[in-house]
Each structure stands twice: as structure tokens, then as C-alpha cells.
Short mmCIF file of C-alpha atoms and ligand atoms in Angstrom, two decimals:
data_model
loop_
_atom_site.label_atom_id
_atom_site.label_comp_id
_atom_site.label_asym_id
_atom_site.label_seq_id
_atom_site.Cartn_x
_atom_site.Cartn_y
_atom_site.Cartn_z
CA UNK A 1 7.57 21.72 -36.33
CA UNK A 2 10.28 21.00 -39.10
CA UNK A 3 10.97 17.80 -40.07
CA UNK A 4 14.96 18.56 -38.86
CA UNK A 5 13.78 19.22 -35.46
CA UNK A 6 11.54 16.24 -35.37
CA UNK A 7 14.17 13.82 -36.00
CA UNK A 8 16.33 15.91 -33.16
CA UNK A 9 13.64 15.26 -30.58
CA UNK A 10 12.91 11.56 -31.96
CA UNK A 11 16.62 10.97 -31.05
CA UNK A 12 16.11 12.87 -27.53
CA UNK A 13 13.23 10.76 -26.95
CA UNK A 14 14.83 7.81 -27.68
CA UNK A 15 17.17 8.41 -25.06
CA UNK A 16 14.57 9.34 -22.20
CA UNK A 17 12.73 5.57 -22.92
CA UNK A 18 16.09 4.02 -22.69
CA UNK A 19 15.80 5.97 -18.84
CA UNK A 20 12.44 4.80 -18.10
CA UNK A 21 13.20 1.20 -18.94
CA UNK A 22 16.62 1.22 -17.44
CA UNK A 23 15.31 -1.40 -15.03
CA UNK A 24 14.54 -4.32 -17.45
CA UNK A 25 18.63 -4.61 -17.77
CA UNK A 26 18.54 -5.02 -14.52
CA UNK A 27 15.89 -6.71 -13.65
CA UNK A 28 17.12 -9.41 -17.08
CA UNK A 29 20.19 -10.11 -15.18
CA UNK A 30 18.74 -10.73 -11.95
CA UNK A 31 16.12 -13.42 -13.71
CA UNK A 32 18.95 -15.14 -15.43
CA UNK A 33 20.55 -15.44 -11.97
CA UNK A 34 17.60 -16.76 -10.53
CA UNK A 35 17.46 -19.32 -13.54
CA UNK A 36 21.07 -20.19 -13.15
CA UNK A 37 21.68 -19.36 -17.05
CA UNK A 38 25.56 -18.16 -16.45
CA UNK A 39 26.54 -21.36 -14.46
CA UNK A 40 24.14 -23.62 -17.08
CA UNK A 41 25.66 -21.83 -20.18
CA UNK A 42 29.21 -21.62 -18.85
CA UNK A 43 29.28 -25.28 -17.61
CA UNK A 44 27.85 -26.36 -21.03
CA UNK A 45 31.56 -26.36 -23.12
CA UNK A 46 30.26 -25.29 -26.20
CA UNK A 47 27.92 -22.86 -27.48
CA UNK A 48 24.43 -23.53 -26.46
CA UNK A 49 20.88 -23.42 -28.46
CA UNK A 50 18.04 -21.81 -26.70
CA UNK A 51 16.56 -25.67 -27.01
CA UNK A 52 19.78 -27.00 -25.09
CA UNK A 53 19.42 -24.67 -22.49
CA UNK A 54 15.40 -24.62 -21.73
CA UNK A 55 15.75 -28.71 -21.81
CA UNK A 56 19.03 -27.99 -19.00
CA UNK A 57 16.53 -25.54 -16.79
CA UNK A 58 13.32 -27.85 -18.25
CA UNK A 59 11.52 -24.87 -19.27
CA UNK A 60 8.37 -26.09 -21.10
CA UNK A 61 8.85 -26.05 -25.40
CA UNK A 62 6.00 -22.92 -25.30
CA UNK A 63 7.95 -20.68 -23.01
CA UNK A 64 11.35 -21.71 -25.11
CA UNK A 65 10.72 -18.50 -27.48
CA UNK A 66 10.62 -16.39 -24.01
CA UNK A 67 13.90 -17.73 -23.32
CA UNK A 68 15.22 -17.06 -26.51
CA UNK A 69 14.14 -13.30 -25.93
CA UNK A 70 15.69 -12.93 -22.61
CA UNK A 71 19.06 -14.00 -24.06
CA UNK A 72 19.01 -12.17 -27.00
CA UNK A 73 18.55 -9.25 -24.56
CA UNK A 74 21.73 -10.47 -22.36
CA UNK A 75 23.91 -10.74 -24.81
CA UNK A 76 23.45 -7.29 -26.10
CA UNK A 77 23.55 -6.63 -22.74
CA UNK A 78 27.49 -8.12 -22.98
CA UNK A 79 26.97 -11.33 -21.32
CA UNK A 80 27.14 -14.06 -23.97
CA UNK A 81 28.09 -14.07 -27.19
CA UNK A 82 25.17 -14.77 -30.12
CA UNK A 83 26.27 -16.75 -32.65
CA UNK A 84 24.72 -18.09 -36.37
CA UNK A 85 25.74 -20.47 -38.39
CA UNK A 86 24.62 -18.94 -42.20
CA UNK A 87 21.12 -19.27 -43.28
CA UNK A 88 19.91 -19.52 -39.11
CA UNK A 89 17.16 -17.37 -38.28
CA UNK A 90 17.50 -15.90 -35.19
CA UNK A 91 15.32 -18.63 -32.79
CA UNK A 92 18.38 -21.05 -34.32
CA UNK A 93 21.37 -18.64 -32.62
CA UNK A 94 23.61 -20.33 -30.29
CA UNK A 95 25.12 -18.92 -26.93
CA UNK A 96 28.64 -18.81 -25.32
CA UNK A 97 29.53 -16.88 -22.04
CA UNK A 98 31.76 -13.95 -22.43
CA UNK A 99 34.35 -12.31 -19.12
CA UNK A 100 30.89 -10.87 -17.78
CA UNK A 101 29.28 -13.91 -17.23
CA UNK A 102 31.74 -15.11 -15.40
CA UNK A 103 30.73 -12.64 -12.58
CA UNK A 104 27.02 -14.10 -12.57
CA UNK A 105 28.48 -18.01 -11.55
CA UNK A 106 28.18 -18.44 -8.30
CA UNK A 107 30.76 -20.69 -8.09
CA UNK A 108 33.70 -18.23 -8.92
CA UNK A 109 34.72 -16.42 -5.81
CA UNK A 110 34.97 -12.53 -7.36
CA UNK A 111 31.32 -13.10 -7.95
CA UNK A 112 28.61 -9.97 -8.25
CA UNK A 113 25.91 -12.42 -7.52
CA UNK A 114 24.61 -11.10 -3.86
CA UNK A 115 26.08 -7.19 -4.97
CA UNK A 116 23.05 -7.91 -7.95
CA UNK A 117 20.65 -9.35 -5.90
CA UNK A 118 20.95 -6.62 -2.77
CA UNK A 119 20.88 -3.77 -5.43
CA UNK A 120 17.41 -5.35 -6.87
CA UNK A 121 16.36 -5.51 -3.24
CA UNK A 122 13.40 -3.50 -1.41
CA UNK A 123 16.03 -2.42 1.27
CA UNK A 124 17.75 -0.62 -1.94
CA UNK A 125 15.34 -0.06 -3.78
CA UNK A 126 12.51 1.38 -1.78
CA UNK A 127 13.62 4.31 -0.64
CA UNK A 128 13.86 6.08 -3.86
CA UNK A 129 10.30 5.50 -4.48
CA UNK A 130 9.82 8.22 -1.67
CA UNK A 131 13.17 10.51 -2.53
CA UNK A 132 11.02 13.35 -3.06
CA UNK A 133 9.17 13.33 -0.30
CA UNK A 134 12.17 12.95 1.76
CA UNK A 135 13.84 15.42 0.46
CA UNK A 136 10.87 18.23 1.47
CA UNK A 137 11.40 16.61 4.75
CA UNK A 138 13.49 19.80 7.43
CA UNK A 139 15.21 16.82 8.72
CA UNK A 140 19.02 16.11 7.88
CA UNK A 141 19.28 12.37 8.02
CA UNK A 142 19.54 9.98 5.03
CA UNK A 143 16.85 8.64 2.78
CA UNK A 144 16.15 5.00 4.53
CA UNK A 145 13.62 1.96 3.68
CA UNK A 146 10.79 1.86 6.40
CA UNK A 147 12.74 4.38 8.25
CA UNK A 148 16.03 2.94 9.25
CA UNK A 149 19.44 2.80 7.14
CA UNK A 150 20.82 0.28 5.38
CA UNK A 151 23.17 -0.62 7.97
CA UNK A 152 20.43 -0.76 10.40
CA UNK A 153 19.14 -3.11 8.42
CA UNK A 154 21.64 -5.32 8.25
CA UNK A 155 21.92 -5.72 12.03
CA UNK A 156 18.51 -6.89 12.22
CA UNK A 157 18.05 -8.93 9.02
CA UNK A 158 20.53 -11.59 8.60
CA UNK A 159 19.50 -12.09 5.03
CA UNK A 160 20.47 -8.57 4.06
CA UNK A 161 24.12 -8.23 5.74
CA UNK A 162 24.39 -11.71 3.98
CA UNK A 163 23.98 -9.92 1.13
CA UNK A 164 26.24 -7.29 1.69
CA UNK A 165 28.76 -9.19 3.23
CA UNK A 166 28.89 -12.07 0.82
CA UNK A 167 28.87 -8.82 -2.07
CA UNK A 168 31.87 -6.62 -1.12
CA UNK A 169 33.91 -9.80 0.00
CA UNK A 170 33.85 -11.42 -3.51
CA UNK A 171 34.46 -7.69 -4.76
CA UNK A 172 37.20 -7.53 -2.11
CA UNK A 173 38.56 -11.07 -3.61
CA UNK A 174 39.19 -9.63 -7.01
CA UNK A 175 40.57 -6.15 -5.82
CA UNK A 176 43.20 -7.38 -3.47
CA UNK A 177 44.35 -9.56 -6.01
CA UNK A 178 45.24 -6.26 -7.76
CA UNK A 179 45.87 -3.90 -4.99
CA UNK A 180 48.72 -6.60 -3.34
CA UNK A 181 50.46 -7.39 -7.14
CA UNK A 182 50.24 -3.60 -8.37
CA UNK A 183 50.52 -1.03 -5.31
CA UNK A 184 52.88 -3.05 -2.98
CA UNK A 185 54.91 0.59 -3.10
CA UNK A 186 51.88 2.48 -1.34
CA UNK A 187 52.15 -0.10 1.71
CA UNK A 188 56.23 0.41 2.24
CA UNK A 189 57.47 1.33 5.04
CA UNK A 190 54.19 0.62 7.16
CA UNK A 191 53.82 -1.01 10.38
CA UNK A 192 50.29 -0.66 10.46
CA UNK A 193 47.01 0.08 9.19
CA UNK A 194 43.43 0.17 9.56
CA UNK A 195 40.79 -1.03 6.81
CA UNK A 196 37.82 1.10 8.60
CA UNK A 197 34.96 -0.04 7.25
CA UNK A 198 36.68 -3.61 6.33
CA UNK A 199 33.78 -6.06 6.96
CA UNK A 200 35.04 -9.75 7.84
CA UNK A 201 38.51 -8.35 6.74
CA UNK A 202 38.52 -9.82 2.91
CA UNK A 203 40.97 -7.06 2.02
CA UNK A 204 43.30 -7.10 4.91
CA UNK A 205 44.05 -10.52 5.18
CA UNK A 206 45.72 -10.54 1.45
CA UNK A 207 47.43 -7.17 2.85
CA UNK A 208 48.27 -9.31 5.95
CA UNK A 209 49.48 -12.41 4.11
CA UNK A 210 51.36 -10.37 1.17
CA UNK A 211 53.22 -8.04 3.89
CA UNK A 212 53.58 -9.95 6.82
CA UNK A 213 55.31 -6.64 8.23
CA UNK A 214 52.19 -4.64 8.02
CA UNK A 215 49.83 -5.62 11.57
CA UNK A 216 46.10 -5.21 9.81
CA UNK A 217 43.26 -4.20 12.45
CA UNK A 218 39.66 -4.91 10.73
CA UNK A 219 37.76 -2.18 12.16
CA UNK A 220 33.63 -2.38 11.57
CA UNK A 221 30.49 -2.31 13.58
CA UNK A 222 30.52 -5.33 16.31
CA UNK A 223 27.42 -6.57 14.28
CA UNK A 224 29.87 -7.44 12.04
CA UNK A 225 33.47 -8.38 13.63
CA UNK A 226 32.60 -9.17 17.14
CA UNK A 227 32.07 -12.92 16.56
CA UNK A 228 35.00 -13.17 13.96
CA UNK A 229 38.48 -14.50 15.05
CA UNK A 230 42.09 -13.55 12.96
CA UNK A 231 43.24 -16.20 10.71
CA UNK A 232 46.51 -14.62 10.55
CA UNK A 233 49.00 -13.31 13.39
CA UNK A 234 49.16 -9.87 11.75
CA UNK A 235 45.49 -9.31 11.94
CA UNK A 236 43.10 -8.56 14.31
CA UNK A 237 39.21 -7.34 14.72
CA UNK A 238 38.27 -4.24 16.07
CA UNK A 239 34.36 -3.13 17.06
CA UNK A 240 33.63 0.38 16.63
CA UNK A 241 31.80 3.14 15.21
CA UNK A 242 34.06 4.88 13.02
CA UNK A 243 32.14 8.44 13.43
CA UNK A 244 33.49 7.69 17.45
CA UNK A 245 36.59 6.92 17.10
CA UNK A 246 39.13 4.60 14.81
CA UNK A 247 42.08 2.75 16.22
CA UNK A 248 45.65 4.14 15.96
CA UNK A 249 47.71 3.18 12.58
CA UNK A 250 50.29 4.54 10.63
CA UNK A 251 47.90 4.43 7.82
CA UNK A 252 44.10 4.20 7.04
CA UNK A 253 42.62 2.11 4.57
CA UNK A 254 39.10 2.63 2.83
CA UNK A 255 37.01 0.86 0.22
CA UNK A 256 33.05 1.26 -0.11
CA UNK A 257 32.86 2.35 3.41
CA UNK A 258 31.30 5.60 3.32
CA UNK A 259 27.45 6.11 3.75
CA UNK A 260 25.48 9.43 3.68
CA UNK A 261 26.40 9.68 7.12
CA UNK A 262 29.74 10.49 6.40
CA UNK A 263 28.56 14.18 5.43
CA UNK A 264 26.83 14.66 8.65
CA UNK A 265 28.52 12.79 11.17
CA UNK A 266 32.54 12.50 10.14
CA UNK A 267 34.25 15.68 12.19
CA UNK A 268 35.56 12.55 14.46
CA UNK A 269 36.34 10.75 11.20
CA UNK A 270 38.52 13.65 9.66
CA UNK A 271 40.11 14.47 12.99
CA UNK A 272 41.26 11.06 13.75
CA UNK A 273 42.75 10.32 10.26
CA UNK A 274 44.72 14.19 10.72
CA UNK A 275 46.29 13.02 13.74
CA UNK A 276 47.57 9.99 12.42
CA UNK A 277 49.50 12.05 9.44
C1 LIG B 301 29.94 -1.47 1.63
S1 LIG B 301 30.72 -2.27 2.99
C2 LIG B 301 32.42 -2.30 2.45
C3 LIG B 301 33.23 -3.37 3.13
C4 LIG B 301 34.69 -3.46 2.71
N1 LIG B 301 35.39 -2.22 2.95
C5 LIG B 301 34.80 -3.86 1.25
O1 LIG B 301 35.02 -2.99 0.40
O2 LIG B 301 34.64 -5.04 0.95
C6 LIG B 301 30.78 -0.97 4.21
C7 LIG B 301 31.19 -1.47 5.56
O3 LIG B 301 31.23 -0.37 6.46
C8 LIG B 301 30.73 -0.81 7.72
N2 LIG B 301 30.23 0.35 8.47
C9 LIG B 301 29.12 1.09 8.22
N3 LIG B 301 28.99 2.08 9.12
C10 LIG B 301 30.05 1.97 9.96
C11 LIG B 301 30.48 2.72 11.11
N4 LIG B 301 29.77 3.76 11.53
N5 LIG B 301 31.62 2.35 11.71
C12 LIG B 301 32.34 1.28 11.28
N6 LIG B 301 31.99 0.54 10.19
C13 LIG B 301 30.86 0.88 9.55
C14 LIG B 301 29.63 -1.80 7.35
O4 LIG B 301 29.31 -2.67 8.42
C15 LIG B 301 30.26 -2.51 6.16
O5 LIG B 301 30.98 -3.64 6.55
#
């Protein structure tokens, strides 16, 4: 082999161990949740030393260097900024939270805390461990952990539709802030609409409270709605299976709401949503 094409697959390579290790980002993120760094860091005022912080989460002095590791990683990650006064070598950097970090405090309500913690999770997780024997499988249905979907799941373990609930609300917080101030024109001349899919209604009730002309139904499984009551007079709750049938609006409203049943089971789906246009 030629030097030229050594270098070429040195580069290739490097790109296939940045694949197989994909998972430490992850997994760095979801240990500096678990250590509160983002709230400890962010709460701190001023850049903080790797000495600051393992005294704030009293980490012992001989696991202090580990620390310093794990942040170094996070920041190049994009979550704090490094900084060195001249003549510091790197154990002396400092740390200050940057936009990103902001989504790991629990404490501000667009957080991606549970979203994190629910992708790390077994439920998620598990089933692509056995993709490829699933996929030799005749059968049509989805890839699931310990045989049953993830909204199965949910149904049965409260700790997992916490997850998910908790997850695509705070997501829901920070894209109805948008959706309300930037696409008021798509919602004109609406009397109603249906967020299928819509959870415990995040979403609809800034549509609700932004357009009080717009009635918004929240229409999910009754796992999810059946216990909730509207907050506003233009909302309401709907049970259902959307693959059944969807309540009548003059428009439908989707975010995150598809799962891989969608490509086997939504002829009902696409037949209800042609008769409402
Ligand atoms: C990923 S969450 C998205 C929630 C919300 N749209 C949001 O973006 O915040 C998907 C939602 O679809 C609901 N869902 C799943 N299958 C459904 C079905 N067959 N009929 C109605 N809702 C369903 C789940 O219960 C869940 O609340």
C-alpha cells in the first residue's frame, strides 16, 4: 500500500471509531445530568474550576482529575465554555455554561432532561441490540423491547410515559413559543383543530390561549388524556386511537406523533385527514 492511500484510509478510519464510540457523547451528557453539573455550573455566576465544582458535588480530591476529563469532553461537546487564564495548564481551565446547557437544568421548563434520559433508556435502547434479528423475522410489526412497543410501554410503566411525557412537553414549551409568535397566518381562518397525537395538550393550550377563536381537541390514547381536565374553554380531551378514527376539525395538527405503525396501520389515518380537506 502507498503511503497516499494510507493516510486516505487513516482518515476513513478515523471516522468509523468516531461511529463506534458515538455513545460516550451520549452517555457524557447523561452522567453530567445525573451529577447535576449544568444546574451546579450555571447557578455558580462565574466561571468555575474543576476544584470549585468537585468541592459543590463533594467529589473526593483523587477523582477531581476524572472530573476535569469529563468536562473537557462536554465542552467540546458544546456545553460549556473552557477557559485559561495565560500560563494555566489545562487541570487549571475554568468553566462557564453556554445556550446548550441551558437545556440540561432541570429547572428551565424547555428542558431535554427526561428526552436524554428516555433516549439512554433500555426501553430505547434495547431493541437495536436485536435489529438484525428482527429484521430476518416474516413478521411486519415494529422492532420492540421485550416484545411490546414503546407506547405499550408507557401504559404499563409509569416511569417511562413520565419520561416521555415530561420530554415532548418541555419540547412542546419551547416550540409553541415559536409556532404561536411566527405562524399565527397558518391558523387563520380556523375554527378548529386537532393536535392528534398531542399528549397532555402542551401545544394546544398556547394555540388555545393565543387564538381564542380556534376550539383545540387534544386527541391521544386514554392512557394518556382520560384523567386530564381542559384548563381553557377552547380545549378539550379526546381518547382515541388515531389508526381508528380522529375527531372532526377543520384542520389537523401533528408533532412527533408518528410511530412505525404509521406505515402499517394509517389507511384510517390518511382517509380521515382527506375528508376533512
Ligand atoms: C412523541 S409523543 C408527541 C406528543 C406531542 N405531539 C408533542 O410533540 O409534544 C407521541 C404521542 O402520540 C401518542 N400516540 C401514540 N400512538 C397513538 C395512537 N395510536 N393514537 C393516538 N395517540 C397516539 C402518544 O401517547 C404520545 O402522546
Amino acid at each position: 500500500m502507498d503511503s497516499d492511500t494510507a493516510v486516505q484510509l487513516l482518515k476513513a478510519q478515523q471516522q468509523v471509531w468516531d461511529h463506534s464510540f458515538a455513545y460516550v457523547k451520549t452517555m457524557a451528557v447523561q452522567f453530567a445530568i445525573e451529577l447535576d453539573i449544568p444546574s451546579v455550573v450555571q447557578s455558580h455566576g462565574k466561571p468555575i474550576t474543576i476544584g470549585e465544582l468537585a468541592a459543590a458535588l463533594k467529589i473526593a480530591p483523587a477523582r477531581a482529575p476524572f472530573l476535569g476529563r469529563l468536562m473537557r469532553m462536554l465542552a467540546h461537546l458544546g456545553y460549556f465554555v473552557e477557559n485559561f487564564k495565560d500560563g494555566d495548564d489545562e487541570t487549571a481551565a475554568s468553566y462557564s455554561p453556554t445556550e446548550m446547557c441551558g437545556f440540561l437544568v432541570n429547572d428551565n421548563p424547555f428542558n431535554t432532561v427526561s428526552w436524554l434520559l428516555l433516549a439512554n433508556d433500555p426501553v430505547l435502547v434495547d431493541p437495536w441490540r436485536s435489529l438484525s434479528a428482527w429484521i430476518r423475522q416474516p413478521t411486519t410489526g415494529g422492532a420492540a423491547h421485550n416484545g411490546k412497543k414503546l407506547y405499550e410501554v408507557c401504559g404499563e410503566d409509569p416511569r417511562v410515559g413520565k419520561l416521555l411525557g415530561e420530554g415532548t412537553g418541555r419540547d412542546s414549551w419551547l416550540f409553541s413559543k415559536a409556532l404561536v409568535a411566527k405562524c399565527g397566518s397558518h391558523f387563520q381562518g380556523l375554527k378548529s383543530i386537532v393536535d392528534v397525537g398531542g399528549n397532555t395538550g402542551t401545544t394546544s393550550k398556547a394555540v388555545a390561549e393565543a387564538f381564542p377563536e380556534i376550539h383545540c381537541t387534544v386527541f391521544d390514547l386514554a392512557q394518556v388524556v382520560s384523567a386530564l381536565e381542559p384548563t381553557q374553554p377552547n380545549l378539550s380531551y379526546v381518547a382515541g386511537d388515531m389508526f381508528q378514527k380522529i375527531p372532526p376539525a377543520d384542520a389537523v395538527f401533528l408533532k412527533v406523533s408518528f410511530s412505525e405503525s404509521y406505515h402499517t396501520q394509517s389507511s384510517h389515518f390518511r382517509e380521515d385527514c382527506e375528508m376533512l380537506n
